[in-house]
mmCIF file of C-alpha atoms and ligand atoms in Angstrom:
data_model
loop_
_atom_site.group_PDB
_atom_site.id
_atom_site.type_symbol
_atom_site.label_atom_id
_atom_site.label_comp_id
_atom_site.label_asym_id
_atom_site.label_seq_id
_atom_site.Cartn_x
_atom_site.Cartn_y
_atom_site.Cartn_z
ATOM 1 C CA UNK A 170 48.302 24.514 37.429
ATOM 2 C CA UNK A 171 50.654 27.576 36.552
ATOM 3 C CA UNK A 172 49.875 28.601 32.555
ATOM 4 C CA UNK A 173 52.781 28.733 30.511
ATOM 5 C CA UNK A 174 51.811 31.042 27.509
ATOM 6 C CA UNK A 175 53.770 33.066 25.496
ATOM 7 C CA UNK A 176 52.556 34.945 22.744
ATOM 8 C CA UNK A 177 55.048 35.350 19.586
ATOM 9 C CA UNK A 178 53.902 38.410 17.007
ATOM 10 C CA UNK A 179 53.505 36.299 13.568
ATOM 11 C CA UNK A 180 53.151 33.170 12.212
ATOM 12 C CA UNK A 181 56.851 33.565 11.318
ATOM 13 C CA UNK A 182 58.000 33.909 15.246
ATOM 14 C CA UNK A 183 55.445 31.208 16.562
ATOM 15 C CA UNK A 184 57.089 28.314 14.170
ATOM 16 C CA UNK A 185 60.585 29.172 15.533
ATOM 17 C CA UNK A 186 58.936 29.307 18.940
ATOM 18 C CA UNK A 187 57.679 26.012 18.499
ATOM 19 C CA UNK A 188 60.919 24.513 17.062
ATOM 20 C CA UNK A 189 62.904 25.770 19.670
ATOM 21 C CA UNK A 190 60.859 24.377 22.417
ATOM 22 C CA UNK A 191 61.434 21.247 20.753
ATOM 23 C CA UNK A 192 64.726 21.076 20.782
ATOM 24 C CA UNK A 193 64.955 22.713 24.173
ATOM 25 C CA UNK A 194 62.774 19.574 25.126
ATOM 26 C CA UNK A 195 64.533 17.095 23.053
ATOM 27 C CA UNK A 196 68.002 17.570 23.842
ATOM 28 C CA UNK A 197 67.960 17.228 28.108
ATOM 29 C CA UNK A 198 65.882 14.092 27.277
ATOM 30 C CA UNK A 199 68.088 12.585 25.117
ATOM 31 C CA UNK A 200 71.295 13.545 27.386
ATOM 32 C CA UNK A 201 69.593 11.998 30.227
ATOM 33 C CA UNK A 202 67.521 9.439 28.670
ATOM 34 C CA UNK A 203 69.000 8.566 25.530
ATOM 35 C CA UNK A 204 66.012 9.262 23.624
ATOM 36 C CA UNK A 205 62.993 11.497 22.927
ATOM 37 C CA UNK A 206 59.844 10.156 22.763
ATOM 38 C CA UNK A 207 57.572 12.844 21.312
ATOM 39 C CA UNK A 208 54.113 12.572 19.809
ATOM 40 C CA UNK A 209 53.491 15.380 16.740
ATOM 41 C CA UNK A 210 49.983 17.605 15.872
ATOM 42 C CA UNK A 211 48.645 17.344 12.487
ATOM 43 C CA UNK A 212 46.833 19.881 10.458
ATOM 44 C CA UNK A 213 49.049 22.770 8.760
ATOM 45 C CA UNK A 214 50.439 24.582 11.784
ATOM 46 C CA UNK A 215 53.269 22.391 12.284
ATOM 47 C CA UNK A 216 54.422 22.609 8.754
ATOM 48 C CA UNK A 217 56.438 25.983 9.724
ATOM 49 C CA UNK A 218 57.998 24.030 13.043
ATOM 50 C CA UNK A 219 59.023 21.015 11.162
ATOM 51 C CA UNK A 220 60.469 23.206 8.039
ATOM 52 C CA UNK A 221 62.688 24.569 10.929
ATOM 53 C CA UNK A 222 63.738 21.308 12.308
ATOM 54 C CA UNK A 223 64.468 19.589 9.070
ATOM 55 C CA UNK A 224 67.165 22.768 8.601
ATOM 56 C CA UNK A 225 68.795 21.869 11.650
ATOM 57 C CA UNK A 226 70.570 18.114 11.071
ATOM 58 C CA UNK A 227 72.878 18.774 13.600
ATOM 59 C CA UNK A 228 70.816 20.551 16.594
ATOM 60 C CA UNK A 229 69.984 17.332 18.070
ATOM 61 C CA UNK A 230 71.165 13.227 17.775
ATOM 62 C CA UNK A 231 68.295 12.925 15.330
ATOM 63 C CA UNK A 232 68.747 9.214 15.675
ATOM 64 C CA UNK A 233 67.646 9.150 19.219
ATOM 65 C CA UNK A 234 63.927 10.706 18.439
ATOM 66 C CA UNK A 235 60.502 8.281 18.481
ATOM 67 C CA UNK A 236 58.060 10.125 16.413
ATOM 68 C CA UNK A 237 54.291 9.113 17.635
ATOM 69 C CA UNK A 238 51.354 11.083 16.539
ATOM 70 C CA UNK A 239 48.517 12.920 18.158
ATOM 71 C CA UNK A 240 45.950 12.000 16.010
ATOM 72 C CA UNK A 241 45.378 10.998 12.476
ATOM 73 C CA UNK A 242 42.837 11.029 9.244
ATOM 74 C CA UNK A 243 41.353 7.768 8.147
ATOM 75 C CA UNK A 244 42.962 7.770 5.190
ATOM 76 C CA UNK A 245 45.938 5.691 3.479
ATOM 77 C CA UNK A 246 49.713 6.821 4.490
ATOM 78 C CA UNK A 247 49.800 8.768 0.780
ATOM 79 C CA UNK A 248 47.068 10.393 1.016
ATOM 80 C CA UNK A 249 46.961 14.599 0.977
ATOM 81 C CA UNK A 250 45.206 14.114 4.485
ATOM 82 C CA UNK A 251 47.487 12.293 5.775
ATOM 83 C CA UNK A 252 49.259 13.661 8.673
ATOM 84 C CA UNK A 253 51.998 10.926 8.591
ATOM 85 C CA UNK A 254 52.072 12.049 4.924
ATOM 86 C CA UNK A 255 52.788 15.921 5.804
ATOM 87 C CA UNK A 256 55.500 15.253 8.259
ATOM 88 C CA UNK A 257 57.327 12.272 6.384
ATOM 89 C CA UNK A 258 57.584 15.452 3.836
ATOM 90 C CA UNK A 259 58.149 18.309 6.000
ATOM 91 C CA UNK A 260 60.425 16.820 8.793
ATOM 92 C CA UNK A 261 61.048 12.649 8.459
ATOM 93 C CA UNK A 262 62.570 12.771 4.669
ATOM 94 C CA UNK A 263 64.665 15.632 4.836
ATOM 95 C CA UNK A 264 66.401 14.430 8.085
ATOM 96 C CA UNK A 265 66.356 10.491 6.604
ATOM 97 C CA UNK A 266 64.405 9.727 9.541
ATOM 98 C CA UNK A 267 64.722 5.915 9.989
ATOM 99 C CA UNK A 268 61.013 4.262 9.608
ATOM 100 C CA UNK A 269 62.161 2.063 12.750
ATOM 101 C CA UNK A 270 61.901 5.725 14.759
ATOM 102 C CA UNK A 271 58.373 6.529 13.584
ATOM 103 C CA UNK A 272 55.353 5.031 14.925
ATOM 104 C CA UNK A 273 52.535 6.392 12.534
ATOM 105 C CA UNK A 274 48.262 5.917 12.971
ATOM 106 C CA UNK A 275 47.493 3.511 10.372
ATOM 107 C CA UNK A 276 44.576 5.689 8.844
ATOM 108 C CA UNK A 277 44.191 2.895 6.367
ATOM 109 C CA UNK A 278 42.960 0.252 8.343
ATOM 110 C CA UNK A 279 39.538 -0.198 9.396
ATOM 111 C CA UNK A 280 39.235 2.868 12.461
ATOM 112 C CA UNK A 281 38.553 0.754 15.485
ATOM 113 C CA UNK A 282 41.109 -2.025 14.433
ATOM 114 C CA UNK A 283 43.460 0.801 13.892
ATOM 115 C CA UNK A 284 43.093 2.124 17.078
ATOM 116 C CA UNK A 285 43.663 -0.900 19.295
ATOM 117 C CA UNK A 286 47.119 -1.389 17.358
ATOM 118 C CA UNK A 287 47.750 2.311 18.237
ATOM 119 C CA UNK A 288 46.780 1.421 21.659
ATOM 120 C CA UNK A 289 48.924 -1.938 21.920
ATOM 121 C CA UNK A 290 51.797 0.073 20.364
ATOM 122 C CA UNK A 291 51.876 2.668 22.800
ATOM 123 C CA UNK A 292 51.943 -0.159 25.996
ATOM 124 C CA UNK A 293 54.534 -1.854 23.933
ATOM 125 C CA UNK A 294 56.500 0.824 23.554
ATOM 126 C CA UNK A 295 56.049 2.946 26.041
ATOM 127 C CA UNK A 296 54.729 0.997 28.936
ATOM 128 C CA UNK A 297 50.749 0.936 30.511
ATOM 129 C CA UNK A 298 51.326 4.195 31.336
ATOM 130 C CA UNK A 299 52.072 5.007 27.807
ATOM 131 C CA UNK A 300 54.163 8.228 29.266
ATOM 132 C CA UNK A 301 55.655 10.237 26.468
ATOM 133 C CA UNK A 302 58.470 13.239 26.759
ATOM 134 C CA UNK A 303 56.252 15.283 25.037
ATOM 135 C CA UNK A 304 53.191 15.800 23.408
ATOM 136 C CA UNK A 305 52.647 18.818 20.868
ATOM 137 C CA UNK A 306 49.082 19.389 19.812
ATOM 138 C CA UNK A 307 47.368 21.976 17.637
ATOM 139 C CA UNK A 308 44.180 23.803 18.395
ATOM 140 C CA UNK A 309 41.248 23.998 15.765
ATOM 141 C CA UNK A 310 38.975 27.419 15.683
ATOM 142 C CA UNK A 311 36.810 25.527 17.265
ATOM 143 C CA UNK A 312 38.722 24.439 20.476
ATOM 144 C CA UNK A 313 39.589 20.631 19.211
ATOM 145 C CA UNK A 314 42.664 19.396 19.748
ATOM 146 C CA UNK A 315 44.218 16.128 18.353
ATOM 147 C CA UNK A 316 40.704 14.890 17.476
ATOM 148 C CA UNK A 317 38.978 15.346 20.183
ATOM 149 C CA UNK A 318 36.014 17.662 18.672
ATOM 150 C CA UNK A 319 33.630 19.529 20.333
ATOM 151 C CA UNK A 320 30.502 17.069 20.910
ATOM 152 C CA UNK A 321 32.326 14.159 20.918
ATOM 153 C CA UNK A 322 34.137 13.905 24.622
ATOM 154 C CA UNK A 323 31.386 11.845 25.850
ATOM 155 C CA UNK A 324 31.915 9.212 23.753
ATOM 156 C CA UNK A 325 35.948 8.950 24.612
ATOM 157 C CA UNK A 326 36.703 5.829 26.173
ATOM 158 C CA UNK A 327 38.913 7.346 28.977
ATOM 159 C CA UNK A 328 40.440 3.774 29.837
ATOM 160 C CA UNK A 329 41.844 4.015 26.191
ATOM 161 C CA UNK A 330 45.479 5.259 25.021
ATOM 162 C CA UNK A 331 43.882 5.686 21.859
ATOM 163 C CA UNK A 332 40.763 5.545 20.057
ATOM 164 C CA UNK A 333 39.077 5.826 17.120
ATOM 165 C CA UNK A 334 36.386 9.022 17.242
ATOM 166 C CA UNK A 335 33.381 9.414 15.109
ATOM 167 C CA UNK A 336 33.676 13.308 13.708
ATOM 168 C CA UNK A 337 30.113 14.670 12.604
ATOM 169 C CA UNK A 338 31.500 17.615 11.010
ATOM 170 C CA UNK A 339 33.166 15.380 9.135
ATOM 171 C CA UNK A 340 31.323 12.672 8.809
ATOM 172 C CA UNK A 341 34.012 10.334 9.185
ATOM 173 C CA UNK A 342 36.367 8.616 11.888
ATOM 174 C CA UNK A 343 39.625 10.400 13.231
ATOM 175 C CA UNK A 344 42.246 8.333 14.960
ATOM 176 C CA UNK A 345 43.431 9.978 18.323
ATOM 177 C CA UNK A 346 44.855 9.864 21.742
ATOM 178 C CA UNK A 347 42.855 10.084 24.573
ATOM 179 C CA UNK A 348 43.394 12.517 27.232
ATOM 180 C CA UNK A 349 44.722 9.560 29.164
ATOM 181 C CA UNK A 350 47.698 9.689 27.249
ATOM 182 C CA UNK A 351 48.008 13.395 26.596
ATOM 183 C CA UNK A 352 47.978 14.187 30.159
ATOM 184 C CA UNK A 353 50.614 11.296 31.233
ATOM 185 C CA UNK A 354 53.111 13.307 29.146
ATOM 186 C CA UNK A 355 55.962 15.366 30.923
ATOM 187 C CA UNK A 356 55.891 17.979 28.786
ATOM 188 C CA UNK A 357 52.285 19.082 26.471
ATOM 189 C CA UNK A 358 52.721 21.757 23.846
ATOM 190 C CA UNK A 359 49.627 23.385 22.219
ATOM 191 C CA UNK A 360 50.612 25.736 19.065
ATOM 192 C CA UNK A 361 47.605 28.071 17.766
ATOM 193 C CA UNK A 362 48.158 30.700 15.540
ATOM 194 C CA UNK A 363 45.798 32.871 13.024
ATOM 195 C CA UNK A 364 43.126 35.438 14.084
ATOM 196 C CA UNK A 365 40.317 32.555 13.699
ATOM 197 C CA UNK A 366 41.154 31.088 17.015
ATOM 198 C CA UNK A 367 41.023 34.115 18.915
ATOM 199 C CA UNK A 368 37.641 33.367 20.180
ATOM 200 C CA UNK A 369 38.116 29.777 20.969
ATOM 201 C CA UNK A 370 41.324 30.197 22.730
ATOM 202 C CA UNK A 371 39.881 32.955 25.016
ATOM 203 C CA UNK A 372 37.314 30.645 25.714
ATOM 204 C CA UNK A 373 39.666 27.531 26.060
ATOM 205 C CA UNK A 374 41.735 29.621 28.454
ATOM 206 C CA UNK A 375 39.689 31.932 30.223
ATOM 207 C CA UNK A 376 36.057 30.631 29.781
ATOM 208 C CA UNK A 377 33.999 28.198 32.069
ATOM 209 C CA UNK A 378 35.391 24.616 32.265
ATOM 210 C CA UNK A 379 33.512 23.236 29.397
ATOM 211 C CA UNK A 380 35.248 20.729 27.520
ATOM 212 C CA UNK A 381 32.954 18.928 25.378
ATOM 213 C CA UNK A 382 32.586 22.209 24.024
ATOM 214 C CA UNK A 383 36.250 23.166 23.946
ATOM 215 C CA UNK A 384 37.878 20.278 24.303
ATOM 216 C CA UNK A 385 41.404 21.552 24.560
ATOM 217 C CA UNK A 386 40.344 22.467 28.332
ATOM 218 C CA UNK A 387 40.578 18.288 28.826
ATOM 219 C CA UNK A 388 44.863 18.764 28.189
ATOM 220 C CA UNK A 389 45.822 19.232 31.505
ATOM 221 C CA UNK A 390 49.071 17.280 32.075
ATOM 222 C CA UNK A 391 49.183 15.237 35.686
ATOM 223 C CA UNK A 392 52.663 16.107 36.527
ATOM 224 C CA UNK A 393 53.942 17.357 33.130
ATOM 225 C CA UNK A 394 53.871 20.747 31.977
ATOM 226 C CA UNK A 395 51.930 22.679 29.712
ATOM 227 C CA UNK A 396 52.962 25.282 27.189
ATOM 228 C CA UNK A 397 50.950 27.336 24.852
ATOM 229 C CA UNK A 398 52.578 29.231 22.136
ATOM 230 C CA UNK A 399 50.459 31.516 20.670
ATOM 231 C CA UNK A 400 50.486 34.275 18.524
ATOM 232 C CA UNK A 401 49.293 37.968 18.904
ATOM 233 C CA UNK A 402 46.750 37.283 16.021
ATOM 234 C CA UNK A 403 45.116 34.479 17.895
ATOM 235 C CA UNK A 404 45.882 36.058 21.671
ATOM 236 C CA UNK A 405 45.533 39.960 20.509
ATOM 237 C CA UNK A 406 46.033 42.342 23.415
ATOM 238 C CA UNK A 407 43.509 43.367 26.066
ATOM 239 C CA UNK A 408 42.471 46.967 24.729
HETATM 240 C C1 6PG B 61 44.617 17.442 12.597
HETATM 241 C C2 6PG B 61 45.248 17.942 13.843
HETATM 242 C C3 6PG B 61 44.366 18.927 14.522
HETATM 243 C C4 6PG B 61 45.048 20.259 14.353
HETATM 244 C C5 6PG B 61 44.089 21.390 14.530
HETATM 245 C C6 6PG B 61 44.740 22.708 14.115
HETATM 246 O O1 6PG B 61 44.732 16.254 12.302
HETATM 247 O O2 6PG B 61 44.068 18.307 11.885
HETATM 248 O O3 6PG B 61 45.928 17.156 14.593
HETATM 249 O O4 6PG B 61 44.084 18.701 15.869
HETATM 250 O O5 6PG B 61 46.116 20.366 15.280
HETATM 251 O O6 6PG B 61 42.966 21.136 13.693
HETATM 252 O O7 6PG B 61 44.981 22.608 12.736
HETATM 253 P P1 6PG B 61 45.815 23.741 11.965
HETATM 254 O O8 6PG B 61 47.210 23.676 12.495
HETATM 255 O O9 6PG B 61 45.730 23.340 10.520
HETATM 256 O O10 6PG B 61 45.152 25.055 12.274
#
């Protein structure tokens, strides 16, 4: 599969990177399809992207966007972990996203009972094949993305749209989709920024196929494409 990378200098460049793929995603869907079915990273990376978006009312019909998620904390909707809770701030409030378009993790339900409602949502909504427009993901310094962590793959029903996934470094659940789901996308975004994932992205990228080690080497979309957007910090330049 051809890489798509592109490597933006700053921070600053990689979050209107990232916003304009969106849209550049969003909009042919919508004209086409009548709607954008797109499933959002957590974590603090998109907080730039969605800052973008929320400036941008008229860019897109905002109306005709389904917000999933790629993953969520096992915590209540309110919660400073919450990743519904960052983008309900950062992108669904200041564009009076309707809650009919969102389709949030419930974090505060018990993990595995919240992850076969994420599952049944996704057939419901989106079919068995649960295929989404897009998919944008995040990548931690260690090579997770969503929350699939490294050490933990084995234990991913694959079957599964989404599951609930026992995080040791944390020492509690995450809620996530599987690679099933990731992969049935047509378009899969990964964003990574910031010096610290220089390592793990060379080794993502470039290193041996090892992806219960870095398990960002598991997004590899069927027939979909995949994007990375980068930045020079976390992609510096072969000396
Ligand atoms: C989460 C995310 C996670 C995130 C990476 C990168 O819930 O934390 O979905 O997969 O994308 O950890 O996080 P940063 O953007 O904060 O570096």
């Amino acid at each position: 599969m051809p890489r798509n990378l592109h490597v933006l200098p700053d921070a600053a460049a990689l979050a209107h990177a990232a916003a304009g793929h969106f849209l550049t995603l969003a909009a042919p869907a919508i004209e086409s399809r009548g709607r954008f079915d797109v499933a959002l990273a957590g974590g603090s990376t998109p907080k730039a992207m969605n800052a973008i978006l929320a400036a941008q009312p008229q860019a897109i019909d905002w109306t005709r966007v389904r917000f999933f998620f790629g993953d969520e904390r096992c915590v209540p909707p309110d919660h400073p972990d919450s990743n519904y809770r960052m983008t309900r701030e950062t992108l669904f409030a200041p564009l009076d996203i309707e809650q009919t378009q969102i389709f949030r993790m419930h974090g505060e339900d018990e993990p595995h009972a919240a992850a076969a409602a994420y599952d049944a949502l996704l057939e419901r909504e989106l079919g068995a094949e649960a295929i989404l427009d897009a998919v944008f993901l995040g990548m931690g310094p260690d090579g997770h993305t969503a929350s699939l962590f490294p050490g933990t793959i084995a234990g991913i029903d694959g079957a599964r749209r989404a599951v609930a996934n026992f995080v040791p470094k944390f020492g509690t659940f995450r809620l996530t989709l599987t690679p099933l789901v990731i992969n049935a996308a047509r378009h899969v975004t990964i964003t990574a920024g910031g010096a610290e994932k220089a390592a793990s992205l060379a080794a993502v990228l470039d290193g041996p196929h090892e992806p219960d080690t870095y398990p960002s080497q598991l997004v590899a979309p069927a027939s979909g494409d995949l994007t990375w957007l980068v930045d020079a910090a976390a992609h510096p330049a072969p000396v």
